[in-house]
mmCIF file of C-alpha atoms in Angstrom:
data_model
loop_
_atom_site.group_PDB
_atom_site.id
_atom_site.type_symbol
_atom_site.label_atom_id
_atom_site.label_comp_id
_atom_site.label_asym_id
_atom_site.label_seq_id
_atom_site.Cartn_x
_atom_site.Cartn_y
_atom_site.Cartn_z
ATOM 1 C CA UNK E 1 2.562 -35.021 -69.882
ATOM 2 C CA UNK E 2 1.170 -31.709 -71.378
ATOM 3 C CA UNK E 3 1.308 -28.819 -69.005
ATOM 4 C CA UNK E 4 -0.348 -25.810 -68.431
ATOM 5 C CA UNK E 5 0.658 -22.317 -70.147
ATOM 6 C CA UNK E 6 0.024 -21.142 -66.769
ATOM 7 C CA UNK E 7 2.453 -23.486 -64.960
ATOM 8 C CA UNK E 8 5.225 -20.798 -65.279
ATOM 9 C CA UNK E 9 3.497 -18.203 -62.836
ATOM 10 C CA UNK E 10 2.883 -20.754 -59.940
ATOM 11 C CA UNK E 11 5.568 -19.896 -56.841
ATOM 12 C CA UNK E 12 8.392 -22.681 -57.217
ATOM 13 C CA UNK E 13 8.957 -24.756 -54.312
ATOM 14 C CA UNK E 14 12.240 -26.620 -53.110
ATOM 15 C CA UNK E 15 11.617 -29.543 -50.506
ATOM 16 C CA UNK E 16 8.432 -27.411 -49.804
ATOM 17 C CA UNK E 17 9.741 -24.480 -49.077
ATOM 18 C CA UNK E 18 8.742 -21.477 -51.447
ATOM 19 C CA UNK E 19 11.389 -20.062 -53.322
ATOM 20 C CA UNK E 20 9.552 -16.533 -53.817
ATOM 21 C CA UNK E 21 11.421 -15.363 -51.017
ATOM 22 C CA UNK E 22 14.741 -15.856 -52.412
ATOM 23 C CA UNK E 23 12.977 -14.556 -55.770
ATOM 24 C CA UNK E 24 12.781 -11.429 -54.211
ATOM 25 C CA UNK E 25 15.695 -10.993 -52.232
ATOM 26 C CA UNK E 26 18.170 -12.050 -54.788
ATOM 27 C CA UNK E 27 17.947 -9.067 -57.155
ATOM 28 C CA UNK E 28 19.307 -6.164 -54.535
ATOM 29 C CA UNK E 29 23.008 -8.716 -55.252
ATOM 30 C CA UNK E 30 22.926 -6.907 -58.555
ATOM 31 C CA UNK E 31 23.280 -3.492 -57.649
ATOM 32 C CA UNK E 32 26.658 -2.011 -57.536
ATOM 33 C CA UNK E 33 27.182 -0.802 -54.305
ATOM 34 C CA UNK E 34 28.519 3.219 -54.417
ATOM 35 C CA UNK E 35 32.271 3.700 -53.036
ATOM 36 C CA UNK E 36 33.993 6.848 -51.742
ATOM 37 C CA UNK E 37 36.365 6.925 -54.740
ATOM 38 C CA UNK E 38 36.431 10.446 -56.809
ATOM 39 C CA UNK E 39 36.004 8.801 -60.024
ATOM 40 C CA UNK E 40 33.363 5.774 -60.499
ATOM 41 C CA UNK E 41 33.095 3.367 -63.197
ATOM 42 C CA UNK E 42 30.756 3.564 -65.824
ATOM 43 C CA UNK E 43 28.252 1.461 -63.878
ATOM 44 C CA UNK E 44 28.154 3.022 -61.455
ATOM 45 C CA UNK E 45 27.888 6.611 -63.267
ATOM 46 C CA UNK E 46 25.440 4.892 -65.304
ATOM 47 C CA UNK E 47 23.337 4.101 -62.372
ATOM 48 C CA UNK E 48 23.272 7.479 -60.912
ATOM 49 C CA UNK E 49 22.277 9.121 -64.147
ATOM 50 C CA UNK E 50 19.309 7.360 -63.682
ATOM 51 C CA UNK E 51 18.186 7.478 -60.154
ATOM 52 C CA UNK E 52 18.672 11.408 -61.026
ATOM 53 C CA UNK E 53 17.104 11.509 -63.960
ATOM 54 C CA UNK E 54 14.054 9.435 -62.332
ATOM 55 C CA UNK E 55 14.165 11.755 -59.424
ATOM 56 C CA UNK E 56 13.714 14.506 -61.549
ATOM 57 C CA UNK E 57 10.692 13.190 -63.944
ATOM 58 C CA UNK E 58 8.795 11.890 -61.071
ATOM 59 C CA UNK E 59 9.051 14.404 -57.835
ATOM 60 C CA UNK E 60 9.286 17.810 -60.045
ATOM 61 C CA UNK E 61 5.685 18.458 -59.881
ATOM 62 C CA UNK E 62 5.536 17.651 -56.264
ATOM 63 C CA UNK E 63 6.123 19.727 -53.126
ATOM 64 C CA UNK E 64 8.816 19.708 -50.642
ATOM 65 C CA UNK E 65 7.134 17.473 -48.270
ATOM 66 C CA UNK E 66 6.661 15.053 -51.097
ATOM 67 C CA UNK E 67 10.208 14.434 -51.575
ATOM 68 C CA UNK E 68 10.775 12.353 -48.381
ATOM 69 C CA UNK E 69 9.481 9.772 -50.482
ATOM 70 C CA UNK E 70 12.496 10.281 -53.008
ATOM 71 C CA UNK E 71 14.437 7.027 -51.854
ATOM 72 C CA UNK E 72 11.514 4.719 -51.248
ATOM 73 C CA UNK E 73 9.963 5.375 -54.990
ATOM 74 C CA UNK E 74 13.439 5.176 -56.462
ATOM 75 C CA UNK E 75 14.354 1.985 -54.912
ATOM 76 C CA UNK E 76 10.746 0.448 -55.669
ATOM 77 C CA UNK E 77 10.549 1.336 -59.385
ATOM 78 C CA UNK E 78 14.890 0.152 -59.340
ATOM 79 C CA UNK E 79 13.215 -3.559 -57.859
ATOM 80 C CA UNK E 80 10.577 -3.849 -60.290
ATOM 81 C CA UNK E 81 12.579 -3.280 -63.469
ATOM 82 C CA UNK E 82 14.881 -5.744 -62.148
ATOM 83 C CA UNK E 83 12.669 -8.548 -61.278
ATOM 84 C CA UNK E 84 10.797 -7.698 -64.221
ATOM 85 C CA UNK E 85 13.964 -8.093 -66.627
ATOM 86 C CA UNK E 86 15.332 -10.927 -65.064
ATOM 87 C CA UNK E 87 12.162 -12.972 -65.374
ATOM 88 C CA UNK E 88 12.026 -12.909 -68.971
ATOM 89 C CA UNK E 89 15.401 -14.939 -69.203
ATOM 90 C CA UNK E 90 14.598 -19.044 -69.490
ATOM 91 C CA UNK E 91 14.004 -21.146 -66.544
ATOM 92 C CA UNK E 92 13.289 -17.750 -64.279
ATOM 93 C CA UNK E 93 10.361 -16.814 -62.039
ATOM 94 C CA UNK E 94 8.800 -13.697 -62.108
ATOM 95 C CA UNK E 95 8.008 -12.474 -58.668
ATOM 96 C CA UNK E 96 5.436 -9.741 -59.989
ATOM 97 C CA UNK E 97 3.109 -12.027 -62.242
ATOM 98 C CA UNK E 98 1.768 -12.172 -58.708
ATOM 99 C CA UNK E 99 -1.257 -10.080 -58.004
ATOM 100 C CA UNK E 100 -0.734 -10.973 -54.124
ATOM 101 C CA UNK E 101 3.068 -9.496 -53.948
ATOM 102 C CA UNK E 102 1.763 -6.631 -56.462
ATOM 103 C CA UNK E 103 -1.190 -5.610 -54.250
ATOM 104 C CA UNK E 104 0.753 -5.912 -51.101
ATOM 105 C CA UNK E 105 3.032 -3.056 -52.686
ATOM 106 C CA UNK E 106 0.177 -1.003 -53.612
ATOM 107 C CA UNK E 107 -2.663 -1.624 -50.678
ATOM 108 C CA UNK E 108 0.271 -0.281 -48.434
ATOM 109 C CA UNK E 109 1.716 2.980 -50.269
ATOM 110 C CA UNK E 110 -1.540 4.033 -51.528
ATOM 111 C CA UNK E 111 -2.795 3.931 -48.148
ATOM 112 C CA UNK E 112 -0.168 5.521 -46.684
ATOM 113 C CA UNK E 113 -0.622 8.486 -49.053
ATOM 114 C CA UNK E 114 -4.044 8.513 -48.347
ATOM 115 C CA UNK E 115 -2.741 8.240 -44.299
ATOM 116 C CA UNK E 116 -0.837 11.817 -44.393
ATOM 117 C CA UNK E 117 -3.505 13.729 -46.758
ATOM 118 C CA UNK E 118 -6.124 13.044 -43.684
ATOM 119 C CA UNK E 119 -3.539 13.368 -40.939
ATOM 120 C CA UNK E 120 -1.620 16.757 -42.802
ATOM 121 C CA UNK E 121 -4.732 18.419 -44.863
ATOM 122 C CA UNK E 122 -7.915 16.487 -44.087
ATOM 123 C CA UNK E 123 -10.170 19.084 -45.712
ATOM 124 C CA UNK E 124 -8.312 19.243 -49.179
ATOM 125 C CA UNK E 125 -7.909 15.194 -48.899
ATOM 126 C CA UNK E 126 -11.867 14.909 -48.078
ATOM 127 C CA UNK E 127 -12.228 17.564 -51.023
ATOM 128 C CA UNK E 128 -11.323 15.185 -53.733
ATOM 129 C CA UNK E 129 -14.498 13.651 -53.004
ATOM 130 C CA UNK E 130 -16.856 16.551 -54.330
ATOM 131 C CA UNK E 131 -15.882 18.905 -57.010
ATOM 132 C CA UNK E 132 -16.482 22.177 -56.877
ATOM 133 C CA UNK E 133 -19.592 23.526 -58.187
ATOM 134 C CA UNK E 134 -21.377 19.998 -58.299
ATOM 135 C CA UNK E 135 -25.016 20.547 -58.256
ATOM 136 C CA UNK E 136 -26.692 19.849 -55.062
ATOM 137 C CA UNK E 137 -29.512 16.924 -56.113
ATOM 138 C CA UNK E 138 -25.969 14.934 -57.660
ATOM 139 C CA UNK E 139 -23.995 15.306 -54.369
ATOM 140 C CA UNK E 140 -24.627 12.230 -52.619
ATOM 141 C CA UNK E 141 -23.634 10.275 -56.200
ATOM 142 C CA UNK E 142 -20.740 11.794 -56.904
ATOM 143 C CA UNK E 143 -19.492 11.270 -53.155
ATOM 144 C CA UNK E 144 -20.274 8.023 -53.623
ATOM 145 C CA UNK E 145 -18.552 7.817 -56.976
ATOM 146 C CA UNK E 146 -15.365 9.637 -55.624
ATOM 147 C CA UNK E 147 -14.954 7.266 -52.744
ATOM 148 C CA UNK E 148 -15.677 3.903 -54.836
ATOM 149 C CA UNK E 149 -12.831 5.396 -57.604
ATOM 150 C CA UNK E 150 -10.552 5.637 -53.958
ATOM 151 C CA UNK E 151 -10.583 2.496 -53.096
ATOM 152 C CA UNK E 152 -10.309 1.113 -56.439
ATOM 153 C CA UNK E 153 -7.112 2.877 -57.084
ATOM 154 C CA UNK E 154 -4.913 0.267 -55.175
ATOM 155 C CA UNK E 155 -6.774 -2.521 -57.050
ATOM 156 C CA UNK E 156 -6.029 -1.064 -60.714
ATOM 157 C CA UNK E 157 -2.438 -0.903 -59.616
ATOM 158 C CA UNK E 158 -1.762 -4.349 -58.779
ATOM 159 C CA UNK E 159 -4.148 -5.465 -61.328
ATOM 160 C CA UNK E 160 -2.571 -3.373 -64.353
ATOM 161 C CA UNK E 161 1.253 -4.705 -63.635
ATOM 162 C CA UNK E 162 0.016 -8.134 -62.919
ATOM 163 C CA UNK E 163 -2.154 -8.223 -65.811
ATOM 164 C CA UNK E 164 0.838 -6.870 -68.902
ATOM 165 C CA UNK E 165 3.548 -8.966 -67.468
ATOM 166 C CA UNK E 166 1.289 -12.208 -67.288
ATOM 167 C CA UNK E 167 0.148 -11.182 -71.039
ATOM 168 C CA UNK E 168 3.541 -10.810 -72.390
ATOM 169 C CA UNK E 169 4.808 -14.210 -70.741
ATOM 170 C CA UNK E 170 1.857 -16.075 -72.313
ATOM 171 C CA UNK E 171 3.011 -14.323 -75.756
ATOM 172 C CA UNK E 172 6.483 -15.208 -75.637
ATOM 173 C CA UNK E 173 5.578 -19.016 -74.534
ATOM 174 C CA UNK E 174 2.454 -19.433 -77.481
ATOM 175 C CA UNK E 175 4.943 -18.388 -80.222
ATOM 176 C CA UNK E 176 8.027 -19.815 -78.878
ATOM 177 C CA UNK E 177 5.726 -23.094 -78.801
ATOM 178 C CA UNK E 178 4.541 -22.672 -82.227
ATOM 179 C CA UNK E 179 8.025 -21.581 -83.449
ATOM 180 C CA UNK E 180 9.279 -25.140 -81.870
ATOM 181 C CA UNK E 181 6.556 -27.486 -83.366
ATOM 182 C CA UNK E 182 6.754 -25.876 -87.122
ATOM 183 C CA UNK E 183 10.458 -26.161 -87.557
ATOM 184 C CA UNK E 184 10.634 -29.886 -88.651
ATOM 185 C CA UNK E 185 7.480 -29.037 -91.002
ATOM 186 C CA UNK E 186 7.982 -25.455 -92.147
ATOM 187 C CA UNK E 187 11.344 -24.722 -91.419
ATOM 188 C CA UNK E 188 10.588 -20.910 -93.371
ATOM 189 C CA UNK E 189 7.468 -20.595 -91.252
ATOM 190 C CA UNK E 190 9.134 -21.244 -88.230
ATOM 191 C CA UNK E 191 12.399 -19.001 -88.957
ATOM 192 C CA UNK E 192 9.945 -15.837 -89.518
ATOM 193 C CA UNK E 193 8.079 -17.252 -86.317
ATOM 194 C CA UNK E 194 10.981 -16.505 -84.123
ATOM 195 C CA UNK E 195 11.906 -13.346 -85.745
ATOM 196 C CA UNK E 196 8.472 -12.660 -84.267
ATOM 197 C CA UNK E 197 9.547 -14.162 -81.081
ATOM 198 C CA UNK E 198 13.027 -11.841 -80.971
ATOM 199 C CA UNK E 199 11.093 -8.447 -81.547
ATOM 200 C CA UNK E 200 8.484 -9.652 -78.931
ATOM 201 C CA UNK E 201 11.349 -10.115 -76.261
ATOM 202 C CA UNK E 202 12.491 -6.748 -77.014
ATOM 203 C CA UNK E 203 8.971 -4.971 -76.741
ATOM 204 C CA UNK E 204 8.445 -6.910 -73.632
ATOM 205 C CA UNK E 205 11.775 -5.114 -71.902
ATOM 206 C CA UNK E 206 10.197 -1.973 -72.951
ATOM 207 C CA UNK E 207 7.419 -2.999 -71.156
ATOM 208 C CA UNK E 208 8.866 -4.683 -68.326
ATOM 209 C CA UNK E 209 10.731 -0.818 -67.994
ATOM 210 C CA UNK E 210 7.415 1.077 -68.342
ATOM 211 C CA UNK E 211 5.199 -0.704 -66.179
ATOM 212 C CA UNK E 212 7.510 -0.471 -63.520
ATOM 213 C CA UNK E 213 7.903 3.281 -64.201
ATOM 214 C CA UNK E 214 4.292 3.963 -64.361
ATOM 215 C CA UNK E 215 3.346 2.005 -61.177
ATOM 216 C CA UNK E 216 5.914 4.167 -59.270
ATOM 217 C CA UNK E 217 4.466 7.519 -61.777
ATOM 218 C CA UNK E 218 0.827 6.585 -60.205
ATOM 219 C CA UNK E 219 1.968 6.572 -56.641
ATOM 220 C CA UNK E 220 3.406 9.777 -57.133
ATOM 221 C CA UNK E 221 0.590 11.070 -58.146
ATOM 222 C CA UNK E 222 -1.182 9.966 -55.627
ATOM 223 C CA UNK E 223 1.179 11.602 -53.513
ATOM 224 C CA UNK E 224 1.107 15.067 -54.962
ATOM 225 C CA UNK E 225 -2.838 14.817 -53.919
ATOM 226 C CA UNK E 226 -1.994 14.843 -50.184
ATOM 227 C CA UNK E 227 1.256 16.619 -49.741
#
């Protein structure tokens, strides 16, 4: 029986029980756990170049009161590279070709930024809504503009993450499939077919990396608005 391209995304079950749970939960077995030594191994170094390095690009342009946010961010952007990366190995699920898990991450930290603009500054949060100098006839539209782009900020989140990692999946599976069916008739054809395939994989790590990167990079910006 043929089956759908979109068959991978759908939420694998066991007995009827989902397995997107254990999905989820799995990844954080990964990590290297830190340990009170002097000297670390190269993992471990390794990993806390990078949660530095991250902390740096992301809260530099933000305040002090921003960087209470340092560990949540970190460890967000840390659990989407991961499940990102691990579901482009075979026979894997992808947690965040979900727009459901996606927009539960991003309905709840954008509105929590949005939560401690009104509750900290609520007249430079409300601000946003109206530049300065707008003419008076075009305040009422641009209010109205302001507040729509709000609200639609959460949306383009999940949406953009969901959206290039379901791409790239259905990229990798069309010319893997193609690659597969022309090997007993163009053997050539299908060699240079999963070249293709190879350098795909590797653009889709880069992406897998930089989505995750710039869905954190957006909630920090966010941030910066209402700190």
């Amino acid at each position: 029986m043929m089956l759908s391209f979109f068959d991978q995304f759908m939420s694998p079950t066991y007995m009827g029980v989902p397995l997107i749970a254990l999905a989820i939960t799995l990844p954080w077995i990964l990590y290297p756990a830190p340990t009170s030594r002097w000297v670390n191994n190269r993992l471990l170094t390794l990993q806390g170049w990078f949660i530095n390095r991250l902390n740096q690009q992301i809260f530099l342009p933000i305040n002090q009161g921003g960087h209470k946010w340092a560990i949540l961010l970190t460890s967000l952007m840390i659990f989407l590279i991961t499940l990102n990366i691990l579901g482009l190995l075979p026979y894997t699920f992808t947690p965040t070709t979900q727009l459901s898990l996606n927009m539960a991450f991003a309905v709840r930290l954008w509105l929590a930024t949005v939560i401690i603009g009104m509750r900290n500054q609520p007249t430079a949060a409300l601000g946003h809504l109206l530049p300065e100098g707008t003419p008076t006839p075009l305040i009422p539209v641009l209010i109205i503009i302001e507040t729509i782009s709000l609200f639609i900020r959460p949306l383009a989140l999940g949406v953009r993450l969901t959206a290039n990692l379901t791409a790239g999946h259905l990229l990798i599976q069309l010319i893997a499939t193609a690659a597969f069916v022309l090997l007993p008739m163009m053997p050539t054809v299908a060699i240079l077919t999963a070249t293709v395939l190879f350098l795909l994989t590797l653009l889709e790590v880069a992406v897998a990396m930089i989505q995750a990167y710039v869905f954190v990079l957006l909630l920090s910006l966010y941030l910066q608005e209402n700190v």
